[in-house]
Each structure stands twice: as structure tokens, then as C-alpha cells.
XYZ file of C-alpha atoms in Angstrom:
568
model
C -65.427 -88.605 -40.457
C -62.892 -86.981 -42.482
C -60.876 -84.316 -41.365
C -61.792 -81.171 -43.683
C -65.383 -82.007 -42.193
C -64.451 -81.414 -38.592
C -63.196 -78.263 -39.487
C -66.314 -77.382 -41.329
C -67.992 -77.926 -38.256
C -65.581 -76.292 -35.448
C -65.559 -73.120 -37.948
C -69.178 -72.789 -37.316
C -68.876 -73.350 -33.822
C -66.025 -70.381 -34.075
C -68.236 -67.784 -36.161
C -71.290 -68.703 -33.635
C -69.068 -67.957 -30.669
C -67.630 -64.783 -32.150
C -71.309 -63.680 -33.644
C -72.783 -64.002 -29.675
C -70.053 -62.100 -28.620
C -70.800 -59.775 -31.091
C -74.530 -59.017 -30.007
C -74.026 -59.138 -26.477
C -71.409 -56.372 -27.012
C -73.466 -54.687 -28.817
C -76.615 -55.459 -26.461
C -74.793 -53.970 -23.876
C -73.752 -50.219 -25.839
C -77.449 -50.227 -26.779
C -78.344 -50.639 -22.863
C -75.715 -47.989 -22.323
C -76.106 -45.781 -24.828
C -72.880 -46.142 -25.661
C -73.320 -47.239 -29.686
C -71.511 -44.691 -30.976
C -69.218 -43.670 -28.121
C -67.430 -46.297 -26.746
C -64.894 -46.804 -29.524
C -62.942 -49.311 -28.230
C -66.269 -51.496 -27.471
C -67.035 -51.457 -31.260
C -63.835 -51.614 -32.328
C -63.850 -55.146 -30.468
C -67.172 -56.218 -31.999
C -65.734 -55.483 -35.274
C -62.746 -57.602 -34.490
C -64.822 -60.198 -33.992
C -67.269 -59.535 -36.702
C -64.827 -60.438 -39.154
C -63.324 -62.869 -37.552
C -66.932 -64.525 -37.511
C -67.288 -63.750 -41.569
C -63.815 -65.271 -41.928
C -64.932 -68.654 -40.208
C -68.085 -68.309 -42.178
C -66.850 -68.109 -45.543
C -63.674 -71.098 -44.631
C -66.210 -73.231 -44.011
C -68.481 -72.582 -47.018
C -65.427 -72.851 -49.091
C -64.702 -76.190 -47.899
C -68.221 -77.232 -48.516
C -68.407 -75.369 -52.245
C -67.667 -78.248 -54.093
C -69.979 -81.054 -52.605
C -72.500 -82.310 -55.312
C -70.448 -80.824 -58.385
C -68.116 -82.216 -60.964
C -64.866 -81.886 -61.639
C -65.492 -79.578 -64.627
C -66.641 -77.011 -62.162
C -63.515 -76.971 -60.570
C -63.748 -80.376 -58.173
C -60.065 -81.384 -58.266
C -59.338 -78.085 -56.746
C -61.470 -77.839 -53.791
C -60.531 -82.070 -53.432
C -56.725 -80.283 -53.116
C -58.117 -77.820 -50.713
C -59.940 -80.704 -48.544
C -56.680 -82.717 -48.490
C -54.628 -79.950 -47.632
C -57.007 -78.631 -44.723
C -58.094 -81.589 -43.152
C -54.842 -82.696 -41.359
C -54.631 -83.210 -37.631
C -52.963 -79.934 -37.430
C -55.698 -77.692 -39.170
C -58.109 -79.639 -36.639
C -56.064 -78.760 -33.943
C -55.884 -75.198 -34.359
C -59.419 -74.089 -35.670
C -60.527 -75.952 -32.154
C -58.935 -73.968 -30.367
C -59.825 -71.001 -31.899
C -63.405 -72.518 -31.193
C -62.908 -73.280 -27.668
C -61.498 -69.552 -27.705
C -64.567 -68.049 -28.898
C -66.682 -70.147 -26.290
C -64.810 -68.995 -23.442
C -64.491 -65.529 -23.908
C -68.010 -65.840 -24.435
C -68.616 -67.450 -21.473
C -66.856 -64.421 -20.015
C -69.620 -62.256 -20.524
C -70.226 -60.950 -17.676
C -66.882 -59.645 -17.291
C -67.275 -57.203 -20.230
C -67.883 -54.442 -17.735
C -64.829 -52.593 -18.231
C -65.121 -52.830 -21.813
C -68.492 -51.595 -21.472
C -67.464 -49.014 -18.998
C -70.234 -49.683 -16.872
C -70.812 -52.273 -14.046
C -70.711 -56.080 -15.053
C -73.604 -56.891 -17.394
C -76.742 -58.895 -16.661
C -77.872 -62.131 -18.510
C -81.584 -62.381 -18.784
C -81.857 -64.722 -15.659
C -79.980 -62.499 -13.060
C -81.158 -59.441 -14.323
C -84.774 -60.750 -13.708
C -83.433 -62.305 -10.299
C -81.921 -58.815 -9.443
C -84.931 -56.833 -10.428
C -87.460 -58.762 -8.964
C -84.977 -58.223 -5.287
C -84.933 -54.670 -5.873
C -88.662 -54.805 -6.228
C -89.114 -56.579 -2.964
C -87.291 -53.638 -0.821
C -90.078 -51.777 0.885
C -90.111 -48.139 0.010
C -87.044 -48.602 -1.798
C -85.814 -47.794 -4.980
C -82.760 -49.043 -6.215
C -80.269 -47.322 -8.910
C -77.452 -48.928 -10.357
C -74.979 -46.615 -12.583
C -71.902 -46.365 -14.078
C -68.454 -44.523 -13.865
C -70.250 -41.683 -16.223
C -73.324 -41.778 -14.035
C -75.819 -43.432 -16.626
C -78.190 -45.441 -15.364
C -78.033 -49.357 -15.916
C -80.904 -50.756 -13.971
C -83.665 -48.555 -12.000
C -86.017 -50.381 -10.202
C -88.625 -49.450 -7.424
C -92.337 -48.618 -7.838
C -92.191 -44.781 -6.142
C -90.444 -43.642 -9.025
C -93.865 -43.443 -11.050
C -95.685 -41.845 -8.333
C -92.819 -38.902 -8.516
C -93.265 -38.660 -12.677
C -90.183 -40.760 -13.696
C -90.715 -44.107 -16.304
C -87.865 -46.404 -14.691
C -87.218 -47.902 -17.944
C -86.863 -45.197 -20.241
C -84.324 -44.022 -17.202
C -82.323 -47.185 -17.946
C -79.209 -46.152 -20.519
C -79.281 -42.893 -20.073
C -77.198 -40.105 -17.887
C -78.048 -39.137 -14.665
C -77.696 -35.209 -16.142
C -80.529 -36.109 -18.914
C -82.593 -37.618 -16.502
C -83.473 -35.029 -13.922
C -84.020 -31.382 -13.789
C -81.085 -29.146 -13.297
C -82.168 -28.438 -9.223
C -82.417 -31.827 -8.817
C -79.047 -32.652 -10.257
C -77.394 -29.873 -8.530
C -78.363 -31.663 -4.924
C -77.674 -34.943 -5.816
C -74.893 -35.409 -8.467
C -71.616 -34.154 -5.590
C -72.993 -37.547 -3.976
C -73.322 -39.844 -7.144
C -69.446 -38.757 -8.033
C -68.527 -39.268 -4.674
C -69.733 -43.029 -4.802
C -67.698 -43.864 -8.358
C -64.872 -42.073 -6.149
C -64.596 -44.327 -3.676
C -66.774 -42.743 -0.620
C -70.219 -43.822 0.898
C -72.684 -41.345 1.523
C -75.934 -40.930 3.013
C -78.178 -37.660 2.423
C -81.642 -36.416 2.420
C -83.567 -35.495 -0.934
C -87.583 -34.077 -0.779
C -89.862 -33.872 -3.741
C -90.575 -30.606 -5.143
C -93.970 -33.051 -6.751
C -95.288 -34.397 -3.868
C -93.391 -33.253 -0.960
C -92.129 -37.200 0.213
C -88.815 -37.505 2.243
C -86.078 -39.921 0.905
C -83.308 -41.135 2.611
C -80.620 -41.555 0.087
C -77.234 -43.890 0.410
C -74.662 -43.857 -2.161
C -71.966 -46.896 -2.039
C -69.235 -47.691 -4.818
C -69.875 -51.065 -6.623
C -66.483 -52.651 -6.933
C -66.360 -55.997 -9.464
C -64.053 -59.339 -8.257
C -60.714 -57.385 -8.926
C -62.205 -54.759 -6.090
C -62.390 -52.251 -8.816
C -65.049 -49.709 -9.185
C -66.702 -49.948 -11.624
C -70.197 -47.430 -10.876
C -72.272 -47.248 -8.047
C -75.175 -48.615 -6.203
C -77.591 -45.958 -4.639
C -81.018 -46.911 -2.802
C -83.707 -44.282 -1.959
C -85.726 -45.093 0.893
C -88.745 -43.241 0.985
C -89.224 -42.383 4.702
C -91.845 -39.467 4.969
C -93.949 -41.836 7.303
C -90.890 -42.204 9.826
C -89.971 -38.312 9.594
C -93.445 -37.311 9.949
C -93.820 -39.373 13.057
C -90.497 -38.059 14.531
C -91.423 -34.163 13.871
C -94.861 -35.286 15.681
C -92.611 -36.373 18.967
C -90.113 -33.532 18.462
C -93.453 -31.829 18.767
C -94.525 -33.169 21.778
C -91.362 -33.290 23.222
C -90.960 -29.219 22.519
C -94.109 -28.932 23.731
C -93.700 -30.969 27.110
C -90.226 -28.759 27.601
C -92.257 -25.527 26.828
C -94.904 -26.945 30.297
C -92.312 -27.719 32.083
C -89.982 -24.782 31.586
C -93.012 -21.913 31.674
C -94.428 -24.113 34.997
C -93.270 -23.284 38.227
C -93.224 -27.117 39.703
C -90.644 -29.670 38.914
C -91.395 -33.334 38.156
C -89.362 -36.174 39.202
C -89.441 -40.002 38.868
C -87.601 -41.286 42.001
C -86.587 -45.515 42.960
C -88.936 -46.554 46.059
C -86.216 -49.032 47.316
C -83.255 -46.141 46.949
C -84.810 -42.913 46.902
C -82.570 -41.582 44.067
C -83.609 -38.987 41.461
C -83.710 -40.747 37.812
C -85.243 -37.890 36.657
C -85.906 -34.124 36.998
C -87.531 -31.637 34.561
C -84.725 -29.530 36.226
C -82.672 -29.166 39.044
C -83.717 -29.234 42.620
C -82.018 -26.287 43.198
C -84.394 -24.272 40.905
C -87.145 -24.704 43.781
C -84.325 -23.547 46.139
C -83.550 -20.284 44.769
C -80.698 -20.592 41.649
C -77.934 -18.620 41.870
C -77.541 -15.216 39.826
C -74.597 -14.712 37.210
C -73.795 -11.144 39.374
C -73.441 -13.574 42.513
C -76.125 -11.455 44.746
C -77.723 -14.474 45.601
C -74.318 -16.953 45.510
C -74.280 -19.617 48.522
C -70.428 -19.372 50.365
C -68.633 -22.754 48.941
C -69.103 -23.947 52.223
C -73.023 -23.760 51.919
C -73.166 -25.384 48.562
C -75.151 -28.876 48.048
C -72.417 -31.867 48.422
C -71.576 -33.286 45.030
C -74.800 -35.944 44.534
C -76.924 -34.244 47.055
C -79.558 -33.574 43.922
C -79.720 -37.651 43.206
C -82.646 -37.563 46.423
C -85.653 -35.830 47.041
C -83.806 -35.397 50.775
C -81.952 -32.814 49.369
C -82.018 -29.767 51.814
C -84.755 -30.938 53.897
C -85.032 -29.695 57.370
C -83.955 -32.790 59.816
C -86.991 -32.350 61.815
C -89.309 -33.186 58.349
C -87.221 -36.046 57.278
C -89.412 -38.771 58.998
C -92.393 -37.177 56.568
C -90.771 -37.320 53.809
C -89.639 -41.364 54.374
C -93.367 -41.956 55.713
C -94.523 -40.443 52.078
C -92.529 -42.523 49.973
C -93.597 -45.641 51.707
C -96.854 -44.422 51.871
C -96.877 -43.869 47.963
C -95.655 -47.332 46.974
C -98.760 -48.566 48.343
C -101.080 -46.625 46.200
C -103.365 -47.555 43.366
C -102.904 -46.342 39.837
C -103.969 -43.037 39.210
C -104.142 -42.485 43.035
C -101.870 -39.470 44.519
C -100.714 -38.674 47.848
C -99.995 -34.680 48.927
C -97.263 -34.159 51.963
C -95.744 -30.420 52.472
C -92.280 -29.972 54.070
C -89.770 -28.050 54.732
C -86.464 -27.148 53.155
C -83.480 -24.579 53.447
C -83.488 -22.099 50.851
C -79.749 -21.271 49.376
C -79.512 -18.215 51.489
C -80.452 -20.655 54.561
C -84.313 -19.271 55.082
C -86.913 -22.159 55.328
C -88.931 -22.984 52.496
C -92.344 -24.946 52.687
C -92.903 -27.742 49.132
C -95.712 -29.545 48.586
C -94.972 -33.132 46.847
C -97.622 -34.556 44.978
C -96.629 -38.512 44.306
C -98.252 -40.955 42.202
C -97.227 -44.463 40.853
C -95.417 -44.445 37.942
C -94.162 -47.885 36.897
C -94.427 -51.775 38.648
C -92.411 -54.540 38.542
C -93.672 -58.053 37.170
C -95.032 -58.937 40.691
C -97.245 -55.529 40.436
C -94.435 -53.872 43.074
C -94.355 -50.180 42.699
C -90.620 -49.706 41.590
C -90.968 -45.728 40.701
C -92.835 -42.650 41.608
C -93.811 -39.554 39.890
C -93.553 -36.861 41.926
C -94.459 -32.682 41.475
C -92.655 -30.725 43.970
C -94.260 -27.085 43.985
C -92.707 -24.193 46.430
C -95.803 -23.138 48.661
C -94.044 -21.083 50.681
C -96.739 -18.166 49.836
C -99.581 -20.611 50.621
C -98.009 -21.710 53.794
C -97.498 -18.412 55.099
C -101.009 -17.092 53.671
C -102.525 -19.331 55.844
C -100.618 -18.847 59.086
C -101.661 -15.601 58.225
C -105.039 -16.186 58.234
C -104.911 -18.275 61.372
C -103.456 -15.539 63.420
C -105.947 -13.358 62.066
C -108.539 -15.765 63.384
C -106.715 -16.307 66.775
C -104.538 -13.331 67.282
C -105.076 -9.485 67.350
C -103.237 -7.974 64.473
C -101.872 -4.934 66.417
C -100.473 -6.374 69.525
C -100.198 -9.431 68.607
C -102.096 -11.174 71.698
C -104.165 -13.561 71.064
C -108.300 -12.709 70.587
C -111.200 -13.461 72.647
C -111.584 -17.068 70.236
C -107.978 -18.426 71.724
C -108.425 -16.805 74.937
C -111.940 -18.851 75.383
C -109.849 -22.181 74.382
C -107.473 -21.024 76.760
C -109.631 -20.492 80.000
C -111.763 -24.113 79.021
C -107.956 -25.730 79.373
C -107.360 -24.285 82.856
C -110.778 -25.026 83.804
C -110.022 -29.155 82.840
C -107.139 -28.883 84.434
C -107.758 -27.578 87.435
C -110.976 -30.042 87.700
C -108.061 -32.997 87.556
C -105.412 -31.897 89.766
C -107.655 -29.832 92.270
C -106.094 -26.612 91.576
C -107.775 -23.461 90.185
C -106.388 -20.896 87.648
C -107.191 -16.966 88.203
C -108.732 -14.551 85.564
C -108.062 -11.107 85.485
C -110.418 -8.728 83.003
C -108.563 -5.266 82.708
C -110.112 -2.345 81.353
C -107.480 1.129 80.687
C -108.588 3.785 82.676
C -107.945 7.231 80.994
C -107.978 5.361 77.109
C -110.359 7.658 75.790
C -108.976 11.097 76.312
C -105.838 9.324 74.613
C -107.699 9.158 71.637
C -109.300 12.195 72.193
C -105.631 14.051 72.091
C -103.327 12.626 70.332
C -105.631 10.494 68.425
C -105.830 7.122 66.802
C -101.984 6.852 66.185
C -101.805 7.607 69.667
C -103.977 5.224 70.624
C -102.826 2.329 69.236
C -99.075 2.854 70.630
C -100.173 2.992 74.128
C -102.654 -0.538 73.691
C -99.217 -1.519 72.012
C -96.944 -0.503 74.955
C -99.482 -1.960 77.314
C -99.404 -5.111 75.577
C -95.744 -5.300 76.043
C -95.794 -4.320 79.549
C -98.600 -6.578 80.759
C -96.735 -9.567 79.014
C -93.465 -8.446 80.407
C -95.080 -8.993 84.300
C -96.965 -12.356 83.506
C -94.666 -15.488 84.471
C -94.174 -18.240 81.797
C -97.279 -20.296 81.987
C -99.375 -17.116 82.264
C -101.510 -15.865 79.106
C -103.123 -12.586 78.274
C -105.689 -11.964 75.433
C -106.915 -8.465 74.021
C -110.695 -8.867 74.127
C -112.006 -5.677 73.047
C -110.538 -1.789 72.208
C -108.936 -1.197 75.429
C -109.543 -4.801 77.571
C -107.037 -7.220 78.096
C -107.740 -10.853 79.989
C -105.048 -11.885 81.867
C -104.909 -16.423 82.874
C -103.190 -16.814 85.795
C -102.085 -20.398 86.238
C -101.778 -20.030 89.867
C -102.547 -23.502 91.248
C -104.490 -22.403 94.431
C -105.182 -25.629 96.671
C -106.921 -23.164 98.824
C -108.279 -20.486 96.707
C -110.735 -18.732 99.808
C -107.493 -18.101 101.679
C -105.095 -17.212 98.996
C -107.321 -14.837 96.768
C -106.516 -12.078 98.285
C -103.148 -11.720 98.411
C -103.124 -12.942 94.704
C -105.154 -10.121 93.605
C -103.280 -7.928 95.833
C -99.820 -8.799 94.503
C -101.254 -8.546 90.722
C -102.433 -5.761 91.058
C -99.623 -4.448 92.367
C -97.040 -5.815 89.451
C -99.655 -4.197 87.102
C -100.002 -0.912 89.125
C -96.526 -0.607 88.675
C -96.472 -1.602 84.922
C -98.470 1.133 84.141
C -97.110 3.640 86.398
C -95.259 5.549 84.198
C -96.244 7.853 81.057
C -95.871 6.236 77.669
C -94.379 8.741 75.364
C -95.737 8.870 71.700
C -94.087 11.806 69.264
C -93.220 14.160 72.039
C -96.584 13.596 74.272
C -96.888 11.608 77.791
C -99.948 9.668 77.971
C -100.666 8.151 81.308
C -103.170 5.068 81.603
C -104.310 3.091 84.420
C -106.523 -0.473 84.889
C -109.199 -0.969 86.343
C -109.672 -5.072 86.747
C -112.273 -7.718 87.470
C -111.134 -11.428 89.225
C -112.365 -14.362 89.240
C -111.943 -17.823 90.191
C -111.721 -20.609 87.516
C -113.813 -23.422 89.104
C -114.850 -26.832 88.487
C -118.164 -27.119 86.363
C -117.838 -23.593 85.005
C -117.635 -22.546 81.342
C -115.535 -20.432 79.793
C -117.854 -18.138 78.474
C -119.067 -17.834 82.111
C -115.971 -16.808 83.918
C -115.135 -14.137 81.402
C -118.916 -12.679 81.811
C -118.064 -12.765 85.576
C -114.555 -11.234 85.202
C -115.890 -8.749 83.183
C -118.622 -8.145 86.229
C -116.309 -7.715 88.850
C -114.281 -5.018 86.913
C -117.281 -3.143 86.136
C -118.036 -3.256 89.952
C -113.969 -1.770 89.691
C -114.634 1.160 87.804
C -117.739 2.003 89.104
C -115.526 2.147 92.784
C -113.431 4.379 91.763
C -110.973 2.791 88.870
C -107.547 1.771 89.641
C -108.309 -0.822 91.194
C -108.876 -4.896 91.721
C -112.097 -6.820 92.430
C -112.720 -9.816 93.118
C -115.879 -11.838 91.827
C -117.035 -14.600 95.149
C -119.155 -17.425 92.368
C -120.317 -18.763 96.058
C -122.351 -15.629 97.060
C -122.560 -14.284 93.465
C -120.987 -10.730 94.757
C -118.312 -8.863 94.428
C -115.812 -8.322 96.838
C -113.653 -5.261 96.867
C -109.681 -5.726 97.393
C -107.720 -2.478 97.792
């Protein structure tokens, strides 16, 4: 082939080159919206427009004269085919060829030509797209240095009233309304700045949450060249975290309005993991004026809180151990109650109940943890000590009633049946009660059956008891341990009576006024096979048989003979 014809052909080759070049520029302002901005961009297609007409028309020129005679100018374009086929013309409009090609081949590094990130051929572009489309909840945005949008892709975009292609090309500022803008644009320049950022942006439409990251996109020479921004709709996530926000504001609220405090504690160690506050709540916290401060040298040891030992008396430790064993052996959704004691910050004792249940096993089905309410029933405690000295003790002198003294006298009755010994019983009535209430009245009253109290207590030895039965009768239990009770019962009743003879010798003296009292008392031997309800009837006998004699004064019930014997 001759050499005019080879440059025919690489001329075409040239003016295709430059012509592809031409359109993909141009594709690209079109994609941009950049056809009649970016100057230098169509400067360059121009460039190579004509460079493409100038390849163009060289090679029709050549090929002008084929068919035609030399009339019609033949020897001319044969001079133009000699003098344009040599090696060197070949040479060069190759090049120039292989030139076009290349640069051409270089398309995708027309980005900062275009201004805008590197440009898509068909096949990535759909590669890229059908990626972005894949991202759950996830739209992606690619833009430029001015902020216009080169590809938008993700399907919530539709739902919030924006057509993803029609976004494609133009500026972020043209796209959205001004609030909009105003929120997200500082965060958009930031990106094509250099700086990642991450922010928060909810739909004035429909209300949806989207997380929003903004990252530079950088091409191979690491420069930027726009940015990449993906919005990930998370309402779902944020809804469900507000829900346990919820319920963890709400558990807080329980457990900061409720007096108790909840723990989960290690069976093998006993340590606190956690507390819904601190111990020393339960304990009595100190004030900010320091009325109720503990002295340094009272304070909790550092770590003293990390166990539910904290500040328990010594004597309840061994309860507390036995619960938590106890606990580790119980049955899901089983609970075990134990109350103890503790020392309050000021040092008083302090009763808490513990309510423990399991709260999580190991993979043998060990108990590893236990849940655990501690409540301060200090009240409660009390309340019912209250109520069981109301039931066994009389609330003005504090003796105990005739239901103790009955359990009392039973007791001495057993034990005298098993050692051969017998316990005495003394009934004492006041003699001269009733014209104290008659004068002074009953104020009066009760401060001498309080004195009397005192005084009859004050002569009874340590094993002794005494009861207040009635208004103005007191039982005295002698544990006297008579191995001969015929020969000693006399001069037992004669020294009691005696030691309470002298008790009550002298006036008691109530705002300003003497009052003078004196007893008059029924005895009786606690024997085998008796009850307790019977020796108190036949106490109570024997003093009658006392007062009627003249008050003052001691009898003594014989059970043998069923009389009653008179002891001065």
C-alpha cells in the first residue's frame, strides 16, 4: 500500500480520536451543567474540534482526485500524493493518531478539566450505581468542588419528594429549599475542604432521621476533587433508642422515688456489681450543713460498699452468709426474705430486710448472681416489738401482764417437777390505792403503781419476776428452790414480807402530796401437777383471806388442806 494511503487512513483514525474526545467533553459539561461555564472545558473541545475538521478535510484532499482525469486537475493532487506519502508524513500523522487515542483513553482523568470528580464510562457508572443501590437505607451523593451533584443514587430520596436524576447536574443550592441548605451546606463545604463530618438531618415531609457523613473524594494525585456524602436513614434505630432512654428514665425515676435499693451481688465473692445507689443511702447520707457528718474515724473504709457486709452488726453476720448460700440454691422466680441488723452513720442500729432472688446461671445452671432489695424496716421492726410488749407487758410500768406472767409460773412449775424444788408466788394487792385516786386522782395514781413497780423490782433478786395483773395487783415468782417447802414456808413469807413491808414503808411524793400505800399478799406453793392458772387463783385466795384479816399482811395458801394459813 502506498504511502499517501496510510495517511488517509491514520488521519481518520486522528479526527475519530479527537471527535470522541470531543463528545465525551462535552458529555461531561452537559452532566455538569457546565456548557456554557466552564470556558476552559470548551475551549479544549474546540481545540480539538478543529483539529478533527483539519484531519478530516487532509484526508479528503488526498482522496479528491481518485476516479478523475487529469483535466480536472489529476497531475496536481498525483504531486500532492507524492509529496505526502513519504515515510516521514507517515511517521508524524501516526503519532498524532496514537496521540488522539491516548488522551482519549485518558478519559477518565478529565476531572479537573471538568471541575468535578473523575467521570464515569457507561460500565462503571452502572457498576457504581447499582453499589450505591445495594446500601440499605442509604443514599449516596457524589458532588463536586461547586457542590453540584454528579451521581445521586438511593431509593428514599423519592419517598422525601426529590427525582434523583433530575438532581444529577445541578447545584446543591438549586436543589433544596433554603432551610434545608442552611443546615446542610457548612458540612458539604467542609468535605471539598478537606474535613470529614458526620451530622444529623430530619425531614420536615415525613419526619425520618438521617445520619449524614460527609468525606472529601481525593483522585490518584490525592487531590480533591468533590465529595462523597451517604445518608443513612436511621429513624428505626433512633426510635428504638428513645424507647430504652425511655425505659431507662423511667427505671431511674422507680428507683430514685423508691425507698429500697437493688443490688446484683457474686455468690462465690459477695461483692456489689451493682447498686441503684449507694449503701450508705439506707444508712442515713450525710447533709451538706454536716449535722448528720460521721467523725473521719467513723467513716466506711475505702471498698467497704463493694459487699452487702457493709456495716452489719457482727452478731448478724452468720445470717447474712447463711442467706446468700441459701439463695444460690433457689429456683427461678423463687425469693428468700432475711432481716438484719446494721449501724446507722450516727452508730444507732438499724433493722433491713433483704429480699434475694436468682438473677443469672452459669452454663452448668450454677447460680453466679443475685438480685437483691434491701429495704430499711427499722419502723416495722420496732412496730412490732411494740406490739409484742403491748401483748406481754403493761404499758405503764413496764412489768410484764398476766399473759407472760402465766408462761412464767408454767416454767417454774416444769422446773421444779425436774429438779424437786418448788418456786413461791406472791399475789399483792395495795392497801390504801383507792383513796389515792380518790385525792390526788388518776395522775396520782398511776405514779404511785409506777413507784411501786420500781420498788418491788428493786427487792426481788435476779432470777425473781413480778407481773402487774390487774389496777393495783402485782404477782411476785419467787425462784426459791425449797427442798423442803413445809419447813421453810414460813420464814420465806416472813422475810418477804418483810423486804416488801419495808419497800413500801415510806410516803411516795407526787406534786407536793405524800401518799402512803401498803400490801396486802396471798402465797402459795408452786407444786408438781399444778397449773398455772391454778396457783394464781389460789394466790389470789390467800390474799383475799389477807385483807379480810386485817391488810398488811402475808398469807399463806396450804394446797394439802386447801386452807389458809395466817403468817404474821
Amino acid at each position: 500500500m502506498s504511502g499517501w494511503l496510510w495517511v488517509v487512513i491514520l488521519n481518520v483514525i486522528t479526527a475519530s480520536a479527537y471527535l470522541g474526545i470531543v463528545l465525551f467533553i462535552v458529555r461531561g459539561l452537559r452532566r455538569t451543567a457546565q456548557l456554557r461555564k466552564n470556558r476552559l472545558a470548551l475551549a479544549t473541545a474546540a481545540i480539538f474540534t478543529t483539529c478533527a475538521a483539519h484531519h478530516v478535510l487532509h484526508a479528503v484532499h488526498l482522496l479528491a482526485g481518485a476516479g478523475h482525469g487529469e483535466h480536472t486537475g489529476g497531475g496536481t493532487i498525483a504531486i500532492m500524493r507524492e509529496s505526502m506519502g513519504g515515510g516521514l508524513d507517515v511517521v508524524v500523522t501516526l503519532s498524532t493518531a496514537l496521540a488522539g487515542v491516548l488522551y482519549l483513553g485518558m478519559r477518565r482523568s478529565y476531572g479537573p478539566l471538568l471541575r468535578s470528580p473523575a467521570m464515569f464510562d457507561d460500565a462503571s457508572e452502572a457498576r457504581y450505581r447499582q453499589l450505591a443501590a445495594n446500601l440499605p437505607h442509604t443514599t449516596v451523593f457524589i458532588v463536586d468542588r461547586d457542590l453540584r451533584f454528579v451521581l445521586v443514587e438511593g431509593a428514599d430520596l423519592v419517598a422525601e419528594g426529590y427525582d434523583p436524576r433530575r438532581m444529577e447536574g445541578k447545584l446543591l443550592e438549586d436543589t433544596v429549599p433554603p432551610a434545608v441548605l442552611a443546615h446542610i451546606e457548612p458540612y458539604y463545604r467542609a468535605a471539598v475542604a478537606g474535613e470529614e463530618s458526620s451530622f444529623d438531618s430530619v425531614s420536615a415531609g415525613t419526619g425520618r432521621v438521617f445520619q449524614v457523613r460527609a468525606r472529601p473524594l481525593r483522585d490518584e494525585a490525592d487531590a480533591i476533587v468533590g465529595a462523597m456524602v451517604l445518608s443513612e436513614d436511621v429513624t428505626a434505630e433512633r426510635e428504638a433508642r428513645a424507647e430504652l432512654d425511655r425505659a431507662r428514665a423511667f427505671r431511674d425515676a422507680v428507683l430514685t422515688a423508691s425507698p429500697d435499693i437493688a443490688t446484683v451481688v457474686d455468690v462465690d465473692t459477695g461483692r456489689v456489681n451493682w447498686a441503684s445507689r449507694s449503701l450508705c443511702a439506707l444508712l442515713g447520707s450525710p447533709t451538706t450543713d454536716g449535722a448528720a457528718r460521721r467523725n473521719d474515724a467513723d467513716a466506711p473504709p475505702d471498698g467497704a460498699e463493694d459487699s452487702l457486709d457493709f456495716a452489719v452488726v457482727p452478731e448478724d453476720l452468720p445470717i447474712v452468709a447463711a442467706a446468700d448460700q441459701d439463695a444460690a440454691s433457689l429456683a427461678d422466680g423463687e425469693t428468700l426474705t432475711t432481716q438484719y441488723r446494721v449501724r446507722g452513720l450516727s452508730g444507732e442500729t438499724r433493722w433491713l430486710s433483704r429480699r434475694t432472688t436468682p438473677f443469672r446461671r452459669g452454663p452448668s445452671g450454677e447460680v453466679l448472681q443475685v438480685l437483691s432489695v434491701l429495704r430499711e424496716v427499722t419502723d416495722v421492726v420496732e412496730a412490732e416489738r411494740a406490739l409484742e410488749r403491748a401483748a406481754l407487758q403493761d404499758p405503764l410500768t413496764g412489768l410484764p401482764n398476766r399473759m407472760l406472767l402465766l408462761d412464767r409460773i408454767g416454767s417454774a412449775i416444769d422446773r421444779g417437777a425436774r429438779i424437786g424444788t418448788a418456786a413461791v408466788v406472791l399475789f399483792c394487792d395495795l392497801d390504801g390505792f383507792k383513796s389515792v385516786n380518790d385525792s390526788g386522782g388518776h395522775a396520782a395514781g398511776d405514779a404511785v403503781l409506777v413507784e411501786v413497780a420500781r420498788r418491788l423490782r428493786a427487792v426481788l433478786r435476779t432470777d425473781d419476776f413480778i407481773a402487774r395483773v390487774g389496777g393495783d395487783e402485782f404477782v411476785l415468782v419467787l425462784d426459791a428452790q425449797m427442798e423442803d417447802p413445809a419447813s421453810d414456808a414460813d420464814g420465806l413469807a416472813g422475810s418477804v414480807s418483810a423486804r416488801i413491808r419495808a419497800a413500801l414503808s415510806s410516803a411516795i411524793e407526787f406534786e407536793g402530796q405524800q401518799y402512803e400505800v401498803s400490801a396486802s399478799i396471798g402465797m402459795v406453793l408452786a407444786r408438781r401437777g399444778a397449773t398455772a392458772q391454778d396457783v394464781l387463783r389460789d394466790a389470789d385466795s390467800a390474799m383475799y383471806r389477807a385483807k379480810q384479816r386485817g391488810k398488811d399482811r402475808v398469807e399463806l395458801f396450804d394446797d394439802s388442806q386447801e386452807v389458809v394459813a395466817s403468817v404474821e
